[in-house]
Amino acid sequence: MTNRIATKLAFRNLRSKTQVHHLQRRQTDRDIEDTRDSQRNALTQVLRPLFLCMTLSGTFDHWKIQAGHVSSRTLMSKCLKCYRITMLVLYIVNACRYFPTYLSISSFGPDLLTKLMVHLWYLLCILNGYACYKMVEDPKRLTLLLELFNVYHDRFENEVENFSVVSKVGKITSISMVLGWFFNIGNVVFAGYMLYTSNIFDNFIAPFTNTNPMSNLIKALYLVIHLFLSCTWIFTCIATMIFSLTLYFLFKQFVRTIEKLKSQPAQEVYHLLERYRKQHNALCDMIDVADDTFSLYVAFSLTVSMLLALMLLYNICWYNSIRSDPGQLISHIFWLMAVLTNLGAVAISTGMINHSAHEPLRTIYNMSLTGVTADFSVQVNVFLQRLNGAPIGLSAFKLVMMDKHTFIQIGGVLATYFVVLLQFQQ
């Protein structure tokens, strides 16, 4: 009887210990999974300030992007979708009500060019808003890009390397947000200065005029709209630049990793090369999705920004009335600085990807193929064909590949135009 009781007690203790062990192991597994989730979502977290600012300005939905496909039918998502559509319609109405201002133009001059510049900027903000709407609503774009980043992290990245890239992106995001708000506030301040202290930009409040008894209130309401337009213009550029730099950092990290093959023995290289080839393919898949996401915006931004920069240069260099008025001159210089910054940020950040994506070619070419097997030669040839094949990078609406040559051509056009203006003026 005593032995039977002792046996039951021992069994109960063993069962309780087993349950405690299972609970502890389950808790440990849950902690590990939570840690992995936090690592995978680290990119979304560092981009949170940008996403929130874009959501506030009516071009984004931070919570939908963060939750992926899960939150597409929530009440908040529906409300934010209505908000984005409302802002886009407001931008279109704002551009349409500006057309009657051309009726007062009697000749070609700075007045016409200034109105064209303002209208082009309105058009660019509409196109940016539409591009952002497509990014958020199409699940095959930004949401898929973030999911591919998570898959890439799970398959290839270790903790140190992942947080190295995310840390760089976080620092760039912080700096970009400071500069972005500087340009946004500066844009509104200059617009307000020109509205309240001069008659040059009275057409901003068209069809109303300064004779309206409520003109001051109308100007204040317009400046609110102007702030939203500026946020759409600046923050879309920042988002494109940051995602482009993220892909660039991932490729540079991959290049540093594959360069270690030079010091590896032949047998080790044989086992690692196929893994590196698949890793490069995963990065290329991310670039394809990023191109689908941002190519529309890149095309809009390059085209309209180039036109704005050329018109601003023409106004500043050609018309003495612009240079003699400090307010107009400062506003034109500020606009030119903002446009060139926007243009340079998009062209440089997107063009850097193409160079880094093909950079492993040099390492593969310098590998020793003495005494290798036929299977290894096939792996090398397949990798080389991908690196020597179609261009890898972002494009402008699938028409122009963004690389360093594109940036040089843009700079050459602007420099040549500026020199020609100076020559004709003399």
CSV table of C-alpha atoms in Angstrom, one decimal:
chain,number,residue,atom,x,y,z
A,1,MET,CA,0.0,0.0,0.0
A,2,THR,CA,2.8,2.4,0.9
A,3,ASN,CA,4.7,1.6,-2.3
A,4,ARG,CA,1.5,2.3,-4.3
A,5,ILE,CA,1.1,5.7,-2.7
A,6,ALA,CA,4.7,6.6,-3.3
A,7,THR,CA,4.4,5.5,-6.9
A,8,LYS,CA,1.4,7.8,-7.4
A,9,LEU,CA,3.2,10.7,-5.8
A,10,ALA,CA,6.2,10.2,-8.0
A,11,PHE,CA,4.1,10.1,-11.1
A,12,ARG,CA,2.3,13.3,-10.1
A,13,ASN,CA,5.6,15.1,-9.5
A,14,LEU,CA,6.9,13.8,-12.8
A,15,ARG,CA,3.8,15.0,-14.6
A,16,SER,CA,3.9,18.4,-13.0
A,17,LYS,CA,7.6,18.8,-13.8
A,18,THR,CA,6.8,17.8,-17.4
A,19,GLN,CA,4.0,20.3,-17.6
A,20,VAL,CA,6.2,23.0,-16.2
A,21,HIS,CA,8.9,22.1,-18.7
A,22,HIS,CA,6.5,22.3,-21.6
A,23,LEU,CA,5.2,25.6,-20.4
A,24,GLN,CA,8.7,27.0,-20.1
A,25,ARG,CA,9.7,25.7,-23.5
A,26,ARG,CA,6.5,27.2,-25.0
A,27,GLN,CA,7.2,30.5,-23.3
A,28,THR,CA,10.8,30.4,-24.6
A,29,ASP,CA,9.6,29.6,-28.1
A,30,ARG,CA,7.1,32.5,-27.9
A,31,ASP,CA,9.9,34.8,-26.8
A,32,ILE,CA,12.1,33.7,-29.6
A,33,GLU,CA,9.3,34.2,-32.1
A,34,ASP,CA,8.5,37.7,-30.7
A,35,THR,CA,12.2,38.5,-31.0
A,36,ARG,CA,12.2,37.4,-34.7
A,37,ASP,CA,9.0,39.4,-35.3
A,38,SER,CA,10.6,42.5,-33.8
A,39,GLN,CA,13.7,42.0,-36.0
A,40,ARG,CA,11.6,41.5,-39.1
A,41,ASN,CA,9.5,44.5,-38.4
A,42,ALA,CA,12.5,46.7,-37.5
A,43,LEU,CA,12.4,48.4,-40.9
A,44,THR,CA,8.8,49.3,-40.5
A,45,GLN,CA,9.5,50.7,-37.1
A,46,VAL,CA,12.3,53.0,-38.1
A,47,LEU,CA,10.1,54.2,-41.0
A,48,ARG,CA,7.2,54.9,-38.7
A,49,PRO,CA,7.8,58.7,-38.4
A,50,LEU,CA,7.8,59.0,-42.2
A,51,PHE,CA,4.7,56.8,-42.6
A,52,LEU,CA,2.8,58.7,-39.9
A,53,CYS,CA,3.6,62.1,-41.5
A,54,MET,CA,2.5,60.8,-44.9
A,55,THR,CA,-0.7,59.4,-43.3
A,56,LEU,CA,-1.4,62.8,-41.7
A,57,SER,CA,-0.9,64.6,-45.0
A,58,GLY,CA,-3.4,62.2,-46.7
A,59,THR,CA,-1.1,60.2,-48.9
A,60,PHE,CA,-0.6,57.0,-46.9
A,61,ASP,CA,-2.0,54.5,-44.4
A,62,HIS,CA,0.7,53.6,-41.9
A,63,TRP,CA,-1.5,51.0,-40.1
A,64,LYS,CA,-2.5,49.2,-43.3
A,65,ILE,CA,1.2,49.0,-44.5
A,66,GLN,CA,2.3,47.8,-41.0
A,67,ALA,CA,-0.3,45.1,-40.8
A,68,GLY,CA,-0.1,44.0,-44.4
A,69,HIS,CA,-3.3,42.5,-45.9
A,70,VAL,CA,-4.9,42.0,-42.5
A,71,SER,CA,-6.1,45.5,-41.9
A,72,SER,CA,-7.4,46.2,-45.4
A,73,ARG,CA,-11.0,46.0,-44.3
A,74,THR,CA,-10.9,47.6,-40.9
A,75,LEU,CA,-12.9,50.8,-40.1
A,76,MET,CA,-9.7,52.9,-39.7
A,77,SER,CA,-8.4,51.7,-43.1
A,78,LYS,CA,-11.7,52.6,-44.8
A,79,CYS,CA,-11.7,56.0,-43.2
A,80,LEU,CA,-8.1,56.7,-44.2
A,81,LYS,CA,-8.9,55.5,-47.7
A,82,CYS,CA,-11.8,58.1,-47.9
A,83,TYR,CA,-9.4,60.7,-46.5
A,84,ARG,CA,-6.8,60.0,-49.2
A,85,ILE,CA,-9.4,60.1,-52.0
A,86,THR,CA,-10.8,63.4,-50.6
A,87,MET,CA,-7.3,65.0,-50.5
A,88,LEU,CA,-6.6,63.8,-54.1
A,89,VAL,CA,-9.9,65.3,-55.3
A,90,LEU,CA,-9.1,68.5,-53.4
A,91,TYR,CA,-5.7,68.7,-55.2
A,92,ILE,CA,-7.4,68.2,-58.6
A,93,VAL,CA,-10.0,70.9,-57.8
A,94,ASN,CA,-7.2,73.2,-56.7
A,95,ALA,CA,-5.3,72.7,-60.0
A,96,CYS,CA,-8.5,73.2,-62.0
A,97,ARG,CA,-9.5,76.5,-60.3
A,98,TYR,CA,-6.1,77.9,-61.3
A,99,PHE,CA,-6.8,77.8,-65.1
A,100,PRO,CA,-8.7,81.1,-65.3
A,101,THR,CA,-5.6,83.0,-64.1
A,102,TYR,CA,-4.2,82.6,-67.6
A,103,LEU,CA,-6.9,84.8,-69.0
A,104,SER,CA,-5.1,87.9,-67.7
A,105,ILE,CA,-1.8,87.0,-69.6
A,106,SER,CA,-1.3,89.2,-72.6
A,107,SER,CA,2.4,88.4,-73.4
A,108,PHE,CA,5.2,86.0,-72.8
A,109,GLY,CA,7.1,87.0,-69.6
A,110,PRO,CA,7.9,86.2,-66.0
A,111,ASP,CA,4.2,86.4,-65.0
A,112,LEU,CA,3.3,83.6,-67.4
A,113,LEU,CA,6.3,81.4,-66.5
A,114,THR,CA,5.6,81.9,-62.8
A,115,LYS,CA,2.0,80.8,-63.3
A,116,LEU,CA,3.1,77.8,-65.3
A,117,MET,CA,5.6,76.8,-62.6
A,118,VAL,CA,2.9,77.0,-59.9
A,119,HIS,CA,0.5,74.9,-62.1
A,120,LEU,CA,3.2,72.4,-62.8
A,121,TRP,CA,3.9,72.1,-59.1
A,122,TYR,CA,0.2,71.5,-58.5
A,123,LEU,CA,0.2,68.8,-61.2
A,124,LEU,CA,3.3,67.2,-59.6
A,125,CYS,CA,1.5,67.0,-56.2
A,126,ILE,CA,-1.5,65.4,-57.9
A,127,LEU,CA,0.7,62.8,-59.6
A,128,ASN,CA,2.6,62.2,-56.3
A,129,GLY,CA,-0.7,61.7,-54.5
A,130,TYR,CA,-1.9,59.2,-57.2
A,131,ALA,CA,1.4,57.3,-57.1
A,132,CYS,CA,1.1,57.0,-53.2
A,133,TYR,CA,-2.5,55.9,-53.5
A,134,LYS,CA,-1.4,53.1,-55.9
A,135,MET,CA,1.5,52.1,-53.5
A,136,VAL,CA,-0.9,51.7,-50.6
A,137,GLU,CA,-3.9,50.1,-52.3
A,138,ASP,CA,-2.1,47.7,-54.5
A,139,PRO,CA,-1.0,44.7,-52.4
A,140,LYS,CA,1.7,43.8,-54.9
A,141,ARG,CA,3.6,47.0,-54.3
A,142,LEU,CA,4.8,48.4,-50.9
A,143,THR,CA,3.1,45.7,-48.8
A,144,LEU,CA,4.8,43.0,-50.8
A,145,LEU,CA,8.1,44.8,-50.7
A,146,LEU,CA,8.1,44.8,-46.9
A,147,GLU,CA,7.1,41.2,-46.9
A,148,LEU,CA,10.0,40.3,-49.2
A,149,PHE,CA,12.3,42.2,-46.9
A,150,ASN,CA,11.1,40.0,-44.0
A,151,VAL,CA,11.5,36.8,-46.1
A,152,TYR,CA,15.0,37.9,-47.1
A,153,HIS,CA,15.9,38.5,-43.4
A,154,ASP,CA,14.6,35.1,-42.4
A,155,ARG,CA,16.5,33.2,-45.1
A,156,PHE,CA,19.8,35.0,-45.4
A,157,GLU,CA,20.4,37.7,-42.7
A,158,ASN,CA,21.9,37.3,-39.3
A,159,GLU,CA,21.0,39.7,-36.5
A,160,VAL,CA,24.0,41.9,-36.6
A,161,GLU,CA,23.9,42.5,-40.3
A,162,ASN,CA,20.2,43.2,-40.3
A,163,PHE,CA,20.3,45.8,-37.6
A,164,SER,CA,23.4,47.4,-39.3
A,165,VAL,CA,21.2,48.1,-42.3
A,166,VAL,CA,18.2,49.1,-40.3
A,167,SER,CA,20.3,51.4,-38.1
A,168,LYS,CA,21.6,53.2,-41.2
A,169,VAL,CA,18.1,53.6,-42.6
A,170,GLY,CA,16.9,54.9,-39.2
A,171,LYS,CA,19.5,57.6,-39.1
A,172,ILE,CA,18.8,58.6,-42.7
A,173,THR,CA,15.1,58.7,-41.9
A,174,SER,CA,15.6,61.0,-39.0
A,175,ILE,CA,17.8,63.4,-41.0
A,176,SER,CA,15.4,63.3,-43.9
A,177,MET,CA,12.5,64.1,-41.7
A,178,VAL,CA,14.2,67.2,-40.3
A,179,LEU,CA,15.1,68.4,-43.8
A,180,GLY,CA,11.7,67.5,-45.1
A,181,TRP,CA,9.9,69.6,-42.5
A,182,PHE,CA,12.4,72.5,-43.1
A,183,PHE,CA,11.4,72.5,-46.8
A,184,ASN,CA,7.7,72.1,-46.0
A,185,ILE,CA,7.7,75.0,-43.4
A,186,GLY,CA,9.9,77.1,-45.6
A,187,ASN,CA,7.7,76.6,-48.6
A,188,VAL,CA,4.6,77.7,-46.6
A,189,VAL,CA,6.5,80.7,-45.1
A,190,PHE,CA,7.6,81.9,-48.5
A,191,ALA,CA,4.2,81.4,-50.0
A,192,GLY,CA,2.6,83.3,-47.1
A,193,TYR,CA,5.2,86.1,-47.4
A,194,MET,CA,4.4,86.6,-51.1
A,195,LEU,CA,0.7,86.4,-50.4
A,196,TYR,CA,0.5,88.9,-47.6
A,197,THR,CA,3.3,91.4,-48.6
A,198,SER,CA,3.1,91.6,-52.4
A,199,ASN,CA,0.7,91.3,-55.3
A,200,ILE,CA,2.8,88.9,-57.3
A,201,PHE,CA,1.2,85.7,-56.2
A,202,ASP,CA,-2.4,87.0,-55.7
A,203,ASN,CA,-3.5,84.3,-58.2
A,204,PHE,CA,-2.8,81.7,-55.5
A,205,ILE,CA,-6.3,82.5,-54.2
A,206,ALA,CA,-8.0,82.6,-57.6
A,207,PRO,CA,-10.8,83.0,-58.4
A,208,PHE,CA,-10.8,85.3,-55.4
A,209,THR,CA,-8.8,88.6,-55.3
A,210,ASN,CA,-7.4,91.0,-52.7
A,211,THR,CA,-10.6,93.1,-53.1
A,212,ASN,CA,-12.6,90.4,-51.4
A,213,PRO,CA,-13.4,91.4,-47.8
A,214,MET,CA,-12.4,87.9,-46.6
A,215,SER,CA,-9.2,87.7,-48.6
A,216,ASN,CA,-7.0,87.3,-45.5
A,217,LEU,CA,-9.1,84.3,-44.3
A,218,ILE,CA,-9.0,82.8,-47.8
A,219,LYS,CA,-5.2,83.2,-47.9
A,220,ALA,CA,-4.9,81.5,-44.5
A,221,LEU,CA,-7.1,78.6,-45.8
A,222,TYR,CA,-5.0,78.3,-48.9
A,223,LEU,CA,-1.8,78.1,-46.9
A,224,VAL,CA,-3.2,75.1,-45.1
A,225,ILE,CA,-3.8,73.5,-48.5
A,226,HIS,CA,-0.3,74.6,-49.6
A,227,LEU,CA,1.1,72.8,-46.5
A,228,PHE,CA,-0.6,69.5,-47.5
A,229,LEU,CA,0.6,69.9,-51.1
A,230,SER,CA,4.1,70.5,-49.9
A,231,CYS,CA,4.0,67.4,-47.6
A,232,THR,CA,2.8,65.3,-50.6
A,233,TRP,CA,5.7,66.7,-52.7
A,234,ILE,CA,8.5,66.3,-50.1
A,235,PHE,CA,7.6,63.1,-48.2
A,236,THR,CA,7.0,61.0,-51.3
A,237,CYS,CA,10.5,61.9,-52.5
A,238,ILE,CA,11.9,61.0,-49.0
A,239,ALA,CA,10.0,57.6,-49.1
A,240,THR,CA,11.4,56.8,-52.5
A,241,MET,CA,14.9,57.8,-51.5
A,242,ILE,CA,14.9,55.8,-48.3
A,243,PHE,CA,13.6,52.6,-49.8
A,244,SER,CA,16.2,53.0,-52.6
A,245,LEU,CA,19.0,53.4,-50.1
A,246,THR,CA,17.7,50.4,-48.1
A,247,LEU,CA,18.1,48.2,-51.2
A,248,TYR,CA,21.5,49.8,-51.9
A,249,PHE,CA,22.7,49.0,-48.4
A,250,LEU,CA,21.5,45.4,-48.7
A,251,PHE,CA,23.4,45.0,-52.0
A,252,LYS,CA,26.6,46.6,-50.5
A,253,GLN,CA,26.3,44.2,-47.6
A,254,PHE,CA,25.9,41.3,-50.0
A,255,VAL,CA,29.0,42.5,-52.0
A,256,ARG,CA,31.1,42.6,-48.8
A,257,THR,CA,29.9,39.1,-48.0
A,258,ILE,CA,30.7,37.6,-51.4
A,259,GLU,CA,34.1,39.2,-51.5
A,260,LYS,CA,35.1,36.9,-48.7
A,261,LEU,CA,35.1,34.1,-51.2
A,262,LYS,CA,38.5,35.2,-52.3
A,263,SER,CA,40.0,33.9,-49.1
A,264,GLN,CA,38.0,30.7,-48.9
A,265,PRO,CA,39.3,27.3,-50.0
A,266,ALA,CA,37.9,25.9,-53.3
A,267,GLN,CA,35.7,23.3,-51.5
A,268,GLU,CA,34.1,25.9,-49.3
A,269,VAL,CA,33.5,28.2,-52.3
A,270,TYR,CA,31.7,25.3,-54.1
A,271,HIS,CA,29.2,25.0,-51.2
A,272,LEU,CA,28.7,28.8,-50.7
A,273,LEU,CA,28.3,30.0,-54.3
A,274,GLU,CA,24.8,28.5,-54.9
A,275,ARG,CA,23.6,30.1,-51.6
A,276,TYR,CA,25.0,33.5,-52.7
A,277,ARG,CA,23.4,33.2,-56.1
A,278,LYS,CA,20.0,32.6,-54.5
A,279,GLN,CA,20.6,35.5,-52.2
A,280,HIS,CA,21.3,37.8,-55.1
A,281,ASN,CA,18.1,36.5,-56.8
A,282,ALA,CA,16.1,37.4,-53.7
A,283,LEU,CA,17.5,40.9,-53.8
A,284,CYS,CA,16.6,41.2,-57.5
A,285,ASP,CA,13.1,40.1,-56.7
A,286,MET,CA,12.9,42.9,-54.2
A,287,ILE,CA,14.1,45.3,-56.8
A,288,ASP,CA,11.5,44.2,-59.3
A,289,VAL,CA,8.7,44.9,-56.7
A,290,ALA,CA,10.4,48.2,-55.7
A,291,ASP,CA,10.4,49.2,-59.4
A,292,ASP,CA,6.7,48.4,-59.7
A,293,THR,CA,6.1,50.5,-56.5
A,294,PHE,CA,8.2,53.6,-57.3
A,295,SER,CA,8.7,53.7,-61.1
A,296,LEU,CA,5.5,55.7,-61.6
A,297,TYR,CA,6.6,58.3,-59.1
A,298,VAL,CA,10.2,58.4,-60.5
A,299,ALA,CA,8.9,59.2,-64.0
A,300,PHE,CA,6.6,62.0,-62.7
A,301,SER,CA,9.3,63.5,-60.5
A,302,LEU,CA,12.0,63.5,-63.0
A,303,THR,CA,9.9,65.0,-65.8
A,304,VAL,CA,8.1,67.7,-63.9
A,305,SER,CA,11.1,68.6,-61.7
A,306,MET,CA,13.3,69.1,-64.8
A,307,LEU,CA,10.7,71.4,-66.3
A,308,LEU,CA,10.5,73.4,-63.0
A,309,ALA,CA,14.2,73.7,-62.7
A,310,LEU,CA,14.6,74.9,-66.3
A,311,MET,CA,11.8,77.5,-65.8
A,312,LEU,CA,13.3,78.7,-62.5
A,313,LEU,CA,16.7,79.1,-64.1
A,314,TYR,CA,15.2,81.0,-67.0
A,315,ASN,CA,13.3,83.4,-64.7
A,316,ILE,CA,16.3,84.1,-62.6
A,317,CYS,CA,18.8,84.6,-65.4
A,318,TRP,CA,16.7,86.3,-68.0
A,319,TYR,CA,14.4,88.8,-66.2
A,320,ASN,CA,15.8,91.7,-64.2
A,321,SER,CA,12.4,92.2,-62.5
A,322,ILE,CA,12.9,88.9,-60.7
A,323,ARG,CA,16.5,89.7,-59.6
A,324,SER,CA,15.7,93.3,-58.5
A,325,ASP,CA,12.9,92.2,-56.2
A,326,PRO,CA,14.4,90.5,-53.1
A,327,GLY,CA,11.2,88.7,-52.2
A,328,GLN,CA,10.9,87.2,-55.7
A,329,LEU,CA,14.6,86.4,-55.9
A,330,ILE,CA,14.6,84.6,-52.6
A,331,SER,CA,11.5,82.6,-53.4
A,332,HIS,CA,12.8,81.6,-56.8
A,333,ILE,CA,16.2,80.5,-55.2
A,334,PHE,CA,14.4,78.6,-52.5
A,335,TRP,CA,12.2,76.9,-55.0
A,336,LEU,CA,15.2,76.1,-57.2
A,337,MET,CA,17.1,74.6,-54.2
A,338,ALA,CA,14.1,72.5,-53.2
A,339,VAL,CA,13.5,71.3,-56.8
A,340,LEU,CA,17.2,70.4,-57.4
A,341,THR,CA,17.3,68.6,-54.0
A,342,ASN,CA,14.2,66.6,-54.9
A,343,LEU,CA,15.6,65.8,-58.3
A,344,GLY,CA,19.1,64.9,-57.0
A,345,ALA,CA,17.7,62.8,-54.2
A,346,VAL,CA,15.6,60.7,-56.5
A,347,ALA,CA,18.2,60.4,-59.3
A,348,ILE,CA,21.1,59.6,-57.1
A,349,SER,CA,19.4,57.2,-54.7
A,350,THR,CA,17.7,55.2,-57.4
A,351,GLY,CA,20.8,55.2,-59.6
A,352,MET,CA,23.1,53.8,-56.9
A,353,ILE,CA,21.2,50.5,-56.9
A,354,ASN,CA,22.1,49.6,-60.5
A,355,HIS,CA,25.9,49.9,-59.8
A,356,SER,CA,25.8,47.9,-56.6
A,357,ALA,CA,23.6,45.1,-58.1
A,358,HIS,CA,26.3,44.4,-60.7
A,359,GLU,CA,29.3,44.8,-58.4
A,360,PRO,CA,29.7,41.1,-57.6
A,361,LEU,CA,30.7,40.6,-61.2
A,362,ARG,CA,34.3,41.5,-60.5
A,363,THR,CA,34.6,39.0,-57.7
A,364,ILE,CA,33.1,36.2,-59.8
A,365,TYR,CA,35.4,37.0,-62.7
A,366,ASN,CA,38.5,36.8,-60.4
A,367,MET,CA,37.6,33.4,-59.0
A,368,SER,CA,40.0,30.6,-59.8
A,369,LEU,CA,38.3,27.9,-61.8
A,370,THR,CA,41.3,25.5,-61.9
A,371,GLY,CA,40.2,21.9,-61.2
A,372,VAL,CA,36.5,22.7,-60.6
A,373,THR,CA,33.7,20.3,-61.4
A,374,ALA,CA,31.3,20.7,-64.2
A,375,ASP,CA,28.4,21.5,-61.8
A,376,PHE,CA,30.4,24.3,-60.3
A,377,SER,CA,31.2,25.7,-63.7
A,378,VAL,CA,27.4,25.7,-64.5
A,379,GLN,CA,26.7,27.6,-61.3
A,380,VAL,CA,29.3,30.2,-62.1
A,381,ASN,CA,28.0,30.6,-65.7
A,382,VAL,CA,24.4,31.0,-64.5
A,383,PHE,CA,25.5,33.7,-62.0
A,384,LEU,CA,27.6,35.5,-64.6
A,385,GLN,CA,24.7,35.5,-67.0
A,386,ARG,CA,22.5,37.2,-64.4
A,387,LEU,CA,25.1,39.8,-63.6
A,388,ASN,CA,25.8,40.4,-67.3
A,389,GLY,CA,22.2,40.3,-68.4
A,390,ALA,CA,19.4,42.8,-68.2
A,391,PRO,CA,19.9,45.9,-66.1
A,392,ILE,CA,19.1,45.6,-62.4
A,393,GLY,CA,17.6,48.6,-60.7
A,394,LEU,CA,14.7,51.1,-60.6
A,395,SER,CA,13.4,52.7,-63.7
A,396,ALA,CA,11.2,55.7,-64.7
A,397,PHE,CA,8.0,54.1,-65.7
A,398,LYS,CA,9.9,51.1,-67.2
A,399,LEU,CA,11.2,53.4,-69.9
A,400,VAL,CA,14.6,54.7,-68.6
A,401,MET,CA,16.8,52.7,-66.3
A,402,MET,CA,18.1,54.8,-63.4
A,403,ASP,CA,21.9,54.6,-63.2
A,404,LYS,CA,24.8,56.9,-62.8
A,405,HIS,CA,24.7,57.7,-66.5
A,406,THR,CA,21.1,59.0,-66.2
A,407,PHE,CA,22.2,61.3,-63.3
A,408,ILE,CA,25.1,62.6,-65.3
A,409,GLN,CA,22.8,63.3,-68.3
A,410,ILE,CA,20.4,65.2,-66.1
A,411,GLY,CA,23.2,67.3,-64.6
A,412,GLY,CA,24.6,67.9,-68.1
A,413,VAL,CA,21.3,69.2,-69.4
A,414,LEU,CA,20.9,71.6,-66.5
A,415,ALA,CA,24.5,72.9,-66.8
A,416,THR,CA,24.3,73.3,-70.5
A,417,TYR,CA,21.0,75.2,-70.3
A,418,PHE,CA,22.4,77.5,-67.6
A,419,VAL,CA,25.5,78.3,-69.7
A,420,VAL,CA,23.3,78.9,-72.8
A,421,LEU,CA,21.1,81.3,-70.8
A,422,LEU,CA,24.1,83.3,-69.6
A,423,GLN,CA,25.5,83.5,-73.1
A,424,PHE,CA,22.3,84.8,-74.6
A,425,GLN,CA,21.8,87.3,-71.8
A,426,GLN,CA,25.2,88.8,-72.5
